Structures are given as structure tokens and as C-alpha cells.
Tab-separated table of C-alpha atoms in Angstrom:
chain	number	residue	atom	x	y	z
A	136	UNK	CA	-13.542	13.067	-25.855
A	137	UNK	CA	-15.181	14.077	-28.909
A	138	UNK	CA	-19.042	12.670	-29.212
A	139	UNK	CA	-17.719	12.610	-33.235
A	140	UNK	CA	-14.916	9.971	-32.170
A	141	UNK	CA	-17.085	8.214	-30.233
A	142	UNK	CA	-19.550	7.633	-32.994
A	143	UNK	CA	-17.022	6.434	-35.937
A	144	UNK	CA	-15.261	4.094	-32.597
A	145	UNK	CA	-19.015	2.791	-32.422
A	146	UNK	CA	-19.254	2.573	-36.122
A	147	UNK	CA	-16.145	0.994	-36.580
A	148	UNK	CA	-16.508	-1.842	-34.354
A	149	UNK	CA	-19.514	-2.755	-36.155
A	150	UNK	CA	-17.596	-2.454	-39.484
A	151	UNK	CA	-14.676	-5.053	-38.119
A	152	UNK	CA	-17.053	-7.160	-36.608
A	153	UNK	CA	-16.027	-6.860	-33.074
A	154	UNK	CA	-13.320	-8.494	-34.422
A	155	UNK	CA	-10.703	-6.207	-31.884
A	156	UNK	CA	-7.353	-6.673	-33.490
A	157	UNK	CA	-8.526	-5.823	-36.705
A	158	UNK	CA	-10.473	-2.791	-35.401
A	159	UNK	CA	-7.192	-2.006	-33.210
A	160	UNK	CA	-5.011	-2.208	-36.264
A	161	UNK	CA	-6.883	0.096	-38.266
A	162	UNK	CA	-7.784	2.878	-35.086
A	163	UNK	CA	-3.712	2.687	-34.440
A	164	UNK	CA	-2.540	2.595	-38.404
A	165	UNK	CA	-5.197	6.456	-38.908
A	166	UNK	CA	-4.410	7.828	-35.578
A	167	UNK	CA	-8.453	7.441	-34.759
A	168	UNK	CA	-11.837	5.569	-35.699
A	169	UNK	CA	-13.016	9.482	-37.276
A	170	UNK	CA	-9.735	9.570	-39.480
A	171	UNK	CA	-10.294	5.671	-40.424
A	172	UNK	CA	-13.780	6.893	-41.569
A	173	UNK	CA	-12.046	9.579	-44.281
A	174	UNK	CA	-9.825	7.432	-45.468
A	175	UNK	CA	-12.162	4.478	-46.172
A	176	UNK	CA	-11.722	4.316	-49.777
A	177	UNK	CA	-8.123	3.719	-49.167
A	178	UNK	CA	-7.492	1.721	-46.953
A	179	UNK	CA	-5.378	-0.384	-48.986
A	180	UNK	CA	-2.582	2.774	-49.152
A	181	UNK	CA	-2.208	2.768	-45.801
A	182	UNK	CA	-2.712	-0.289	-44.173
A	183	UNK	CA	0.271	-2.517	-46.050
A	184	UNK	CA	-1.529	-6.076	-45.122
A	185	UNK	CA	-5.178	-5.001	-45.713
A	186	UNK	CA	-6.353	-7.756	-48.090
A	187	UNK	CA	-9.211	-6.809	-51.154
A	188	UNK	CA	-11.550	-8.162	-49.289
A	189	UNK	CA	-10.889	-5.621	-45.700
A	190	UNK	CA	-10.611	-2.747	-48.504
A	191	UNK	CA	-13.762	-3.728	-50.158
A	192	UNK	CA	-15.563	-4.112	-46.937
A	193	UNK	CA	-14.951	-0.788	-45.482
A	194	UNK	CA	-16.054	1.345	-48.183
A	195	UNK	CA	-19.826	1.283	-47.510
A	196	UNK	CA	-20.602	2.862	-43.704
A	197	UNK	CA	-23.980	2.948	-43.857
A	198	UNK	CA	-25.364	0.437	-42.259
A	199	UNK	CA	-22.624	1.104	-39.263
A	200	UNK	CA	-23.369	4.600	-39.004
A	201	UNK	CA	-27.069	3.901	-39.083
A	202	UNK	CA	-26.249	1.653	-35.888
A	203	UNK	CA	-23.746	4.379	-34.483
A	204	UNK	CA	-26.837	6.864	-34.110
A	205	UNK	CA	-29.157	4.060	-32.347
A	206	UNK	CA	-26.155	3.355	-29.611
A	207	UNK	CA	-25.379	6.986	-29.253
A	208	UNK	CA	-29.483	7.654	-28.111
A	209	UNK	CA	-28.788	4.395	-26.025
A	210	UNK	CA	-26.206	5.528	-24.386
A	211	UNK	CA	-27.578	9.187	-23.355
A	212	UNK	CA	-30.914	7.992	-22.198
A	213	UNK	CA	-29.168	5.420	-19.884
A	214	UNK	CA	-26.753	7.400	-18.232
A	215	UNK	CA	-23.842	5.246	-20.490
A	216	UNK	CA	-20.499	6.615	-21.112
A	217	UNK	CA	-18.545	5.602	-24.463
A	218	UNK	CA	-14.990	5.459	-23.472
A	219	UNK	CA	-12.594	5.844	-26.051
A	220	UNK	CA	-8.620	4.856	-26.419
A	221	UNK	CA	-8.234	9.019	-26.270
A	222	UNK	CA	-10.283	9.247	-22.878
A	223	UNK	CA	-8.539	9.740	-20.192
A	224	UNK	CA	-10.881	7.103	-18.227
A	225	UNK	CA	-10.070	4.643	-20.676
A	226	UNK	CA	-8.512	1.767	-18.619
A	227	UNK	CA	-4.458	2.498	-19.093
A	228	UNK	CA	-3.939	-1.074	-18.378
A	229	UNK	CA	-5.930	-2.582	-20.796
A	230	UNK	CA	-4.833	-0.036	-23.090
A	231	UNK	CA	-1.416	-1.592	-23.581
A	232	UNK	CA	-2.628	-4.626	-24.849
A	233	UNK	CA	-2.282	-5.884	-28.217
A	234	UNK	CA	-6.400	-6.485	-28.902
A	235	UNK	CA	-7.614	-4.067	-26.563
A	236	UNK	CA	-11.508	-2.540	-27.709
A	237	UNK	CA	-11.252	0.742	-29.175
A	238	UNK	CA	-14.484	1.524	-27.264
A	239	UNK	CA	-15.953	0.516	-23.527
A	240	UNK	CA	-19.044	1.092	-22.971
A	241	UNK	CA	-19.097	1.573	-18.903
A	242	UNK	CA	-21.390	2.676	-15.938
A	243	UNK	CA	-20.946	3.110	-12.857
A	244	UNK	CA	-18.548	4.847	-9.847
A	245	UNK	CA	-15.361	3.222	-9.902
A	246	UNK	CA	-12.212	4.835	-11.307
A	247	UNK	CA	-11.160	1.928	-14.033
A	248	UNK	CA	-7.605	2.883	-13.505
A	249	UNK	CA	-7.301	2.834	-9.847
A	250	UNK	CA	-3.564	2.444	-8.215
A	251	UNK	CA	-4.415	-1.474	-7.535
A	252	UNK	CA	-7.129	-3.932	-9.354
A	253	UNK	CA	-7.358	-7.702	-9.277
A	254	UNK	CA	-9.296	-10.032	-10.873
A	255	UNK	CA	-10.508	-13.090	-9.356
A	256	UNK	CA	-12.283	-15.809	-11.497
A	257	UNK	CA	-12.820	-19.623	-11.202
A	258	UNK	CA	-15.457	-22.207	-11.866
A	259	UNK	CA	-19.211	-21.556	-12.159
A	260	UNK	CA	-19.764	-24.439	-9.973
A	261	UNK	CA	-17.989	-23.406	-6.952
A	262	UNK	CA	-17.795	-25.745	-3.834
A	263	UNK	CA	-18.592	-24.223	0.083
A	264	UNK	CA	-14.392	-24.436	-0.110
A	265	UNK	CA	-13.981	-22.156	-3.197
A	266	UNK	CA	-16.679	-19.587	-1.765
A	267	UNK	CA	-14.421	-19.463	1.825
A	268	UNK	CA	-11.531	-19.034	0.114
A	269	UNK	CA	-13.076	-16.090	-1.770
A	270	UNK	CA	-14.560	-14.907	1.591
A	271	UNK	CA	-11.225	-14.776	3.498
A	272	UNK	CA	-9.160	-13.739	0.943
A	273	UNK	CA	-11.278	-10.584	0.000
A	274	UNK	CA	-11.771	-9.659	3.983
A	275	UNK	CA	-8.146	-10.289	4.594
A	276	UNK	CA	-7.221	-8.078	1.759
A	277	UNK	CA	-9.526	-5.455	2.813
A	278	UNK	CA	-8.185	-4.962	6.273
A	279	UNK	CA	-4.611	-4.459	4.967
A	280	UNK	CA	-4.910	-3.057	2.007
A	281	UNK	CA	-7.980	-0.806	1.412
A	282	UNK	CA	-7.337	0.990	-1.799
A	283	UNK	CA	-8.710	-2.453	-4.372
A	284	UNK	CA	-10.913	-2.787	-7.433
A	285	UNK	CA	-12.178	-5.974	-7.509
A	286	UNK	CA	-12.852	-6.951	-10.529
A	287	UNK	CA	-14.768	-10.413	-12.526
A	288	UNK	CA	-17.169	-11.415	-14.642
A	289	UNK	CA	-20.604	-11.128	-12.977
A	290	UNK	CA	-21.349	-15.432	-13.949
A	291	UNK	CA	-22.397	-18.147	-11.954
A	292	UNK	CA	-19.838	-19.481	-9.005
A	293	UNK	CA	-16.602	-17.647	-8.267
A	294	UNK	CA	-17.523	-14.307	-9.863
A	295	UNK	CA	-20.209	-13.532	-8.467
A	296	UNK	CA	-19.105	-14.757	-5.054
A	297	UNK	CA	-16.569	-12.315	-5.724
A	298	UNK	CA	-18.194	-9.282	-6.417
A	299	UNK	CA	-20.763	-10.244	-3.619
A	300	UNK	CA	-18.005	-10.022	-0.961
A	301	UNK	CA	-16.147	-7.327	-2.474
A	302	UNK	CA	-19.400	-5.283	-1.496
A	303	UNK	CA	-19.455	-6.638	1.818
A	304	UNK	CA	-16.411	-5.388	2.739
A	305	UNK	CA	-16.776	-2.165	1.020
A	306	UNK	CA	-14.832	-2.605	-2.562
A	307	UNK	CA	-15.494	-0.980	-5.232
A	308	UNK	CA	-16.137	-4.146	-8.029
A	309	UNK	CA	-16.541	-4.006	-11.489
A	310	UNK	CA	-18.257	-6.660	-14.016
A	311	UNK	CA	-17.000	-7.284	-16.646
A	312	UNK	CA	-20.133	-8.501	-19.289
A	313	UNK	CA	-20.328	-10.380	-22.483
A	314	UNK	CA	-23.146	-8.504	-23.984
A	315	UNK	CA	-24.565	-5.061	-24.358
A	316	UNK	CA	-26.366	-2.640	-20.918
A	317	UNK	CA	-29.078	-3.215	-21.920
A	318	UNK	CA	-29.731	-6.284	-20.351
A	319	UNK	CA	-28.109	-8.284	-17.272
A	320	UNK	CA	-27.257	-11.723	-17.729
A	321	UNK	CA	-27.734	-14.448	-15.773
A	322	UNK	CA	-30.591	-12.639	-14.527
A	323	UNK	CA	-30.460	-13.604	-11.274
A	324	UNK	CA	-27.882	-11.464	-10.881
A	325	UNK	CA	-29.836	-8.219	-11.349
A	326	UNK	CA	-29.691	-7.094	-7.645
A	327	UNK	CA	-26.147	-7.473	-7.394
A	328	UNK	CA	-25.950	-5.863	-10.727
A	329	UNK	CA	-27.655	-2.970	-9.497
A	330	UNK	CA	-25.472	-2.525	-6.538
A	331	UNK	CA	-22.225	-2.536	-8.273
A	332	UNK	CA	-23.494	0.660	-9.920
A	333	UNK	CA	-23.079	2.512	-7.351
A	334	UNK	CA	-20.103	0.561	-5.612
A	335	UNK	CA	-18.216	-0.206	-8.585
A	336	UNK	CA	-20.022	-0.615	-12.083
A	337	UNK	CA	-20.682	-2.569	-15.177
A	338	UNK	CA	-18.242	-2.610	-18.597
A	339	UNK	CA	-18.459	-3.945	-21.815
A	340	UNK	CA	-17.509	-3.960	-25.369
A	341	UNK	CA	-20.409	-5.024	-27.053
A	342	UNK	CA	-23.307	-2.242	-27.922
A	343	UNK	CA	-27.144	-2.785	-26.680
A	344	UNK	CA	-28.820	-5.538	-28.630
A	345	UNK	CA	-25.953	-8.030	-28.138
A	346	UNK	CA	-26.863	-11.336	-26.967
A	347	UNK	CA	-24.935	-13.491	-24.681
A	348	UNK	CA	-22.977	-15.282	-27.303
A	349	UNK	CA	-20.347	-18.148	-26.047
A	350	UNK	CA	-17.670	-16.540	-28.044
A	351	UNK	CA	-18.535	-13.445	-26.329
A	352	UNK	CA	-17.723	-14.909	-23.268
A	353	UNK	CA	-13.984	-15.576	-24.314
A	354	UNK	CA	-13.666	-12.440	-25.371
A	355	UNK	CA	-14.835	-11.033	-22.356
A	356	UNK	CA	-12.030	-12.519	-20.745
A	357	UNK	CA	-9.681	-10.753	-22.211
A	358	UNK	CA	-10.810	-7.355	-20.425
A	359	UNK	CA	-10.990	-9.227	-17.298
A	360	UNK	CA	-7.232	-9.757	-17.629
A	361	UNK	CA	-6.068	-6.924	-19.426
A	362	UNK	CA	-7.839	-4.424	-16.997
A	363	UNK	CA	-5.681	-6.023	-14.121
A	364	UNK	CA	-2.683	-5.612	-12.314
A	365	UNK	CA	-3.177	-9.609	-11.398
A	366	UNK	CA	-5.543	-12.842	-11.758
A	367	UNK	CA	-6.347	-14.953	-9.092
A	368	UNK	CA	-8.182	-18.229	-9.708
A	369	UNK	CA	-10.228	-20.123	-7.276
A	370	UNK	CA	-11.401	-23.668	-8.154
A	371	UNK	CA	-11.130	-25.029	-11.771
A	372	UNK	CA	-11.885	-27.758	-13.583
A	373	UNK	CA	-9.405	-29.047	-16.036
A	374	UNK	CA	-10.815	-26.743	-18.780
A	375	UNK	CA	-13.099	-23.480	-18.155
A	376	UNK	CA	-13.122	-20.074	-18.500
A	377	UNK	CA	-10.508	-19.166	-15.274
A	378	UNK	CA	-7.838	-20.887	-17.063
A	379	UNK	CA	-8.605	-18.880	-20.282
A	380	UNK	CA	-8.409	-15.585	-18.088
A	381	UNK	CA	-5.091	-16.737	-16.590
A	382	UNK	CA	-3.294	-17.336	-20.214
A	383	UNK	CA	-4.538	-14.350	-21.215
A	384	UNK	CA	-3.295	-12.783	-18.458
A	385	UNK	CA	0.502	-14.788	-18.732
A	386	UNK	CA	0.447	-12.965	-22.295
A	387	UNK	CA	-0.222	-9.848	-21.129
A	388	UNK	CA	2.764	-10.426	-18.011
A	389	UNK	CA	0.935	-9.770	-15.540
A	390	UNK	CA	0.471	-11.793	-12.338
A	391	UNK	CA	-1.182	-14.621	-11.825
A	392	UNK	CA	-1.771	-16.280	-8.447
A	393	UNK	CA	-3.768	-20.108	-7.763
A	394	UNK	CA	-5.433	-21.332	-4.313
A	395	UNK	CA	-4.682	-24.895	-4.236
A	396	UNK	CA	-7.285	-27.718	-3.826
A	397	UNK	CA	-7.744	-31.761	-3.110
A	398	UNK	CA	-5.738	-33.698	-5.033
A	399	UNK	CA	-8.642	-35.869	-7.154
A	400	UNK	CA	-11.408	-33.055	-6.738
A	401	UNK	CA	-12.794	-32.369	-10.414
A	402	UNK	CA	-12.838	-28.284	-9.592
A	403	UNK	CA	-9.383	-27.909	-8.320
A	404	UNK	CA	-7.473	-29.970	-11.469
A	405	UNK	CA	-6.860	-26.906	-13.130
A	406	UNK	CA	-5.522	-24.648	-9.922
A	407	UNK	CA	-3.017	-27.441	-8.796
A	408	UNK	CA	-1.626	-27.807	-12.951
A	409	UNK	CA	-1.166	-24.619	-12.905
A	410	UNK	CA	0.563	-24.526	-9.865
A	411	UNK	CA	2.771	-27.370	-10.351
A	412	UNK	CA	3.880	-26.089	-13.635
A	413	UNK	CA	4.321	-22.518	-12.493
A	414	UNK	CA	2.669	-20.944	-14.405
A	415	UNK	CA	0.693	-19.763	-11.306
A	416	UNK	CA	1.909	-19.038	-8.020
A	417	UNK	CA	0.659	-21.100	-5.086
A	418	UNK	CA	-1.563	-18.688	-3.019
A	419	UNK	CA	-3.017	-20.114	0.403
A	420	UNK	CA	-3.955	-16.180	2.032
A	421	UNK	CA	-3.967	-11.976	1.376
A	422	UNK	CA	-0.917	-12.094	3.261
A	423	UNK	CA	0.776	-14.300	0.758
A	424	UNK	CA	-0.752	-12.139	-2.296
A	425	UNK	CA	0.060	-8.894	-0.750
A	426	UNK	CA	3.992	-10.052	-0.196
A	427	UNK	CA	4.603	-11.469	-3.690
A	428	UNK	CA	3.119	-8.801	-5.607
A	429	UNK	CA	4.574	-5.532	-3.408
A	430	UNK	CA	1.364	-3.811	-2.760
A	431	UNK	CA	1.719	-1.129	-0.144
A	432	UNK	CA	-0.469	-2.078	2.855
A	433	UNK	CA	-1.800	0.087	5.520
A	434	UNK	CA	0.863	-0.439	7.807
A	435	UNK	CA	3.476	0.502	5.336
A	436	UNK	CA	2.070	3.964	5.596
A	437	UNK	CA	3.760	6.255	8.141
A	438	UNK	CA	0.829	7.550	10.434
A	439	UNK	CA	2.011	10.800	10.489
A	440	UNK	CA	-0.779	12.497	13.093
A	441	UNK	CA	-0.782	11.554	16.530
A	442	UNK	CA	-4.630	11.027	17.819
A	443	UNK	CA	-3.732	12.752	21.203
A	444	UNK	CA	-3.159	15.954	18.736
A	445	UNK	CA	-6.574	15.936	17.468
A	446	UNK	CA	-8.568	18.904	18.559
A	447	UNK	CA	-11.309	18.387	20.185
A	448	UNK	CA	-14.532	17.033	18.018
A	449	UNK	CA	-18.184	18.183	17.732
A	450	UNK	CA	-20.866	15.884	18.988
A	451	UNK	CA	-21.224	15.459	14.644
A	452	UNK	CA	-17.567	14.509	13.807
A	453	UNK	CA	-17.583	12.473	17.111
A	454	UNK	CA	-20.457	10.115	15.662
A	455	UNK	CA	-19.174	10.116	12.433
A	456	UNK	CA	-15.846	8.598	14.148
A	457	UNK	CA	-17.453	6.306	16.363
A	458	UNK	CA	-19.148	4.633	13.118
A	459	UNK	CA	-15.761	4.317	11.435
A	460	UNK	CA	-14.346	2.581	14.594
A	461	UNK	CA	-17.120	-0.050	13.723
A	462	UNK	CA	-17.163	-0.533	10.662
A	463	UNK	CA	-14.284	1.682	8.716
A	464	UNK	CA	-14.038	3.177	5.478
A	465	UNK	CA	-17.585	3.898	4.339
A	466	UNK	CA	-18.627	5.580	1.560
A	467	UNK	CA	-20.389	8.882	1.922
A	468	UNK	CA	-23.817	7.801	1.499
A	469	UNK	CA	-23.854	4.862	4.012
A	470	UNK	CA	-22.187	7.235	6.515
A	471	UNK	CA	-25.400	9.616	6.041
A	472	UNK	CA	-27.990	7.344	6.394
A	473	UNK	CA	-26.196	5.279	9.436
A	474	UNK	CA	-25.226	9.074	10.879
A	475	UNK	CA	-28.639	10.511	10.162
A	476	UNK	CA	-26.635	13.819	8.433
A	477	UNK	CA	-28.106	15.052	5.308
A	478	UNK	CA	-24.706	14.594	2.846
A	479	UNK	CA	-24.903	18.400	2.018
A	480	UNK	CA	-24.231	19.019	5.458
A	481	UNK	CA	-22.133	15.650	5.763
A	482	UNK	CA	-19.841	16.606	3.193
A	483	UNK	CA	-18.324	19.809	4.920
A	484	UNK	CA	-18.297	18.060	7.954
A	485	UNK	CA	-15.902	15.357	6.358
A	486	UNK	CA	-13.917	17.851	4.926
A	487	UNK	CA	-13.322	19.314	7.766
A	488	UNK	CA	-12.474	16.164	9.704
A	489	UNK	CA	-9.874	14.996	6.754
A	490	UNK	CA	-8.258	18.613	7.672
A	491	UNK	CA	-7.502	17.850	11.134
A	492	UNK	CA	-5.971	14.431	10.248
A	493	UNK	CA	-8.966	12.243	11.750
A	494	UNK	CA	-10.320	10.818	8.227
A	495	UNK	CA	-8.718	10.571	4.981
A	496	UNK	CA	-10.603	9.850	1.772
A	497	UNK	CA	-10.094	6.841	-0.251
A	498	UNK	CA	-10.933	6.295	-3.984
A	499	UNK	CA	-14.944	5.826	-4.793
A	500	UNK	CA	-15.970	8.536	-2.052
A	501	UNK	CA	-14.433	6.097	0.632
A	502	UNK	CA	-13.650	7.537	3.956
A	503	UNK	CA	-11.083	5.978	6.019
A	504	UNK	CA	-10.781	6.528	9.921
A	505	UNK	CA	-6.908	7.222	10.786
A	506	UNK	CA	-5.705	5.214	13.673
């Protein structure tokens, strides 16, 4: 993508005032946020419902452009990328929706359009039952179904007990945040923060210099949803952020699944309404998830190599497969440091071993031992 699209796509959104259907309408009306740009004095001949006040407002790109040069030196001193509705990174998914962001700004390892993501969101005052039924459900899913992004908000409670085991078990996760890189809130969070970037990553909308804003927050949501093939929610009170998520996600039609609590607990009102009224479908395990929503698991692939065909191993590939048959699917720098094999020679040796059929490699620089 053009570094000139993504500075009028920076420019722009500070022109509409993050305001994302507006910016949408006018980046899908002039093809892109450059042509928008030229044709700023008249707007009002091509955009039929752009009121005096839109036409008036986007004559004068100073000030935006001004702040379009600031982000851009951001961005390339932090390692940033600026991912446009024309990238080919761009997250497909989100890119069908109706208010998607003309512009992400994202960074990390995680492919944002890998074959399965999730989303799983709740209340930021999870109970020891909401964190279990993150726990299982996330090592459950794991052990038939490898190939996840897990994806959530980075906040207090369920998200961040999500991402947290999501790392465990080797998942790529993604936050989702409600203000600019260049700062991490809550704070607390840093650590985990700073492992998802290289396990996963950190997206957002809003340029550096954004504050935390409790509209931001909602808005944020809406990526959480759109960027998924399904929502799970895990404890909720009769109003909060989860159920937001979830009707977002209902408009978008995609899936959206509920655990079920105590009848009479204050955090699991909202999962059993939305349950009872289907608008969520009751979810009690992986198994459950996986069957409803037709994700191929590992045992619906046909093992196609025999492991009484393998040739014979050196003492190298031999260690590397005894580590996977403790703890499988690692990602190429864990297997180094656990192996003691520098990754320059490590990565020929995996190659190798994904030749002979013992390994394949999974999405993130994942290696998975075949049984």
C-alpha cells in the first residue's frame, strides 16, 4: 500500500472525527482517502447526502495533514504498520462491515485474517467460575483445533483472562485497544501486552495521543466483533460491554455463543437472557463450540504419513520431536531456546523435518508434531 494512501486514510479520520461511517462513506463514495483529498472542494457533487456543513468542513486539511505527518514519524520509529482497506492484511472480515475503520493501526505477528478467529469477552469483574470456564474452554479448543486467533479487548476480567490463557496454550491473541500505541491501558497489563507482540499483537483505530475515552471503548467493540468469525461471552451483568460486543456481532451475522451461569448471580444475568431468548447459543464446552460452528478439528484431518515410514532421525530432529511430544506446537523461538539450536541452524532443520512428514507448520511460525 501506498505510504500516500496511508497518510490522507490518517488525515481523513481526523477530518470525520473518528466518526467511521462517515469516514467509510466518503473513502467508498472516491474510491480512496487520497482521491477524497482532490476532490475536497466538492464534496457536495459527489456525495448526494453530504449536508453544507460536511462540505464546509472538509475543505480546509491543514490541521489533519499537519497530524498525518506526526502519526506517520510515529508509526516508523515504533515498528507500526498503517493498514489500509487496499492492504491485503487489512482484516477481510471486518472489512465487510458497514462502519469498518478505513485505517488499523496494528503490531505484532499474527495474520489478522487467519482461517479461524474468535472473540471472547465478558465482565471486568470475573468470578473464579468465569476464569475456569475461560481456562477449559481455551485448552479444550487448543487440543482439537490448533489453527485459532484469539482475540479481546486487553481490560480487566474476562479479556485479559483470555488472552492470558490463549498464551498458555500457545495462541496467537490479539487486543483489541481503545486508544492509540503509544500507551497500554490498564497498565497493569503491560507484560501481557508485551507478550502478545510477539504471540499475537496489538490493533487499534485511534492514532498516538488518544486517551482512553469511554466512547472509545464502544467503539472498540465493534472491531472485536467485526474481526471475528464468532463471540463468545463469559459472565455478564445485565448491562456491560460483552453484551454490546454480542449485538454488534448479531448485526454483523456472525455467531454468537453464551456459557450459562447461577440463576440470581449478578454476573451471569446477561449470559442466561441471552440464552433464553436465543439470541445466543447455550455453550457449556469446546466440544459444543467446535460442533455448532463446523470448524475442522484435528481429527477431521486425514493423517496421511504413517510414523513407521519415517526415516530414521538425527540425534537434532529426534530432540526437536521429543519436545513436541511434550508440549506440541511451539513456535520457532521457544523450540530454540528449550532445544538449545541456534534458529539459523533450527530453521533448516525444521524444514527438513516438515519434508519427511514428521512436523507441519502452523500459522504464526507454529510447528505442529504429526501423530
Amino acid at each position: 500500500m501506498s505510504s500516500e494512501e496511508q497518510y490522507y486514510a490518517i488525515a481523513l479520520t481526523r477530518m470525520t472525527g473518528f466518526n467511521a461511517a462517515m469516514a467509510l462513506l466518503l473513502y467508498q463514495t472516491m474510491g480512496s482517502a487520497q482521491a477524497v483529498y482532490e476532490h475536497r472542494n466538492a464534496i457536495g457533487e459527489a456525495v448526494a447526502d453530504a449536508t453544507p456543513r460536511l462540505c464546509e468542513a472538509m475543505r480546509n486539511w491543514d490541521e489533519a495533514l499537519r497530524r498525518a505527518d506526526a502519526e506517520i514519524e510515529f508509526i516508523t520509529q515504533k515498528g507500526i504498520r498503517a493498514l489500509t482497506m487496499q492492504d491485503a492484511d487489512y482484516p477481510q472480515r471486518l472489512r465487510e462491515c458497514p462502519d469498518a475503520p478505513i485505517i488499523l493501526y496494528y503490531k505484532g505477528t499474527a495474520d489478522l485474517n487467519q482461517r479461524y478467529v474468535l472473540n471472547i469477552v465478558g465482565t471486568r469483574h470475573c468470578t473464579p467460575y468465569g476464569q475456569d470456564m475461560v481456562r477449559r474452554f481455551v485448552s479444550d479448543l487448543r487440543g482439537q483445533c490448533p489453527q485459532v486467533l484469539v482475540v479481546s479487548g486487553l481490560a480487566y476480567g474476562i479479556d485479559i483472562c483470555a488472552h492470558r490463557h490463549a498464551l498458555e496454550q500457545g495462541y496467537e491473541t490479539v487486543g483489541v485497544l481503545a486508544h492509540g500505541l503509544d500507551q497500554i491501558y490498564p497498565y497493569r497489563h503491560r507484560d501481557d501486552a508485551v507478550r502478545m507482540l510477539r504471540q499475537g499483537g496489538l490493533l487499534t483505530e485511534y492514532m498516538s495521543q488518544t486517551e482512553a475515552l469511554p466512547n472509545n471503548f464502544r467503539q472498540r467493540n465493534r472491531i472485536v466483533a467485526g474481526i471475528s468469525d464468532a463471540t463468545i461471552l463469559v459472565e455478564s451483568a445485565a448491562k456491560g460491554g460483552g453484551l454490546i460486543t454480542c449485538r454488534i456481532a448479531q448485526e454483523y451475522g456472525r455467531d454468537v455463543f453464551a456459557f450459562p451461569g447461577a440463576v440470581g448471580m449478578p454476573y451471569s444475568e446477561g449470559c442466561n437472557k441471552m440464552i433464553r431468548n436465543n439470541t445466543a447459543a447455550l455453550l457449556t464446552s469446546a466440544q459444543d463450540f467446535l460442533e455448532t460452528i463446523g470448524w475442522q478439528t484435528l481429527s477431521d484431518q486425514p493423517q496421511t504419513v504413517e510414523r513407521q515410514l519415517f526415516p530414521d532421525l538425527t540425534p537434532e530432529e529426534q530432540l526437536v520431536v521429543s519436545l513436541l511430544q511434550q508440549t506440541n506446537d511451539l513456535q520457532l523461538n521457544i523450540i530454540s531456546v528449550k532445544t538449545n539450536i541456534p534458529i539459523s541452524q533450527l530453521t533448516a532443520l525444521l524444514f527438513q523435518m516438515e519434508m519427511k512428514g514428521v512436523i507441519k507448520s502452523l500459522a504464526g511460525g507454529t510447528y505442529h508434531l504429526i501423530n
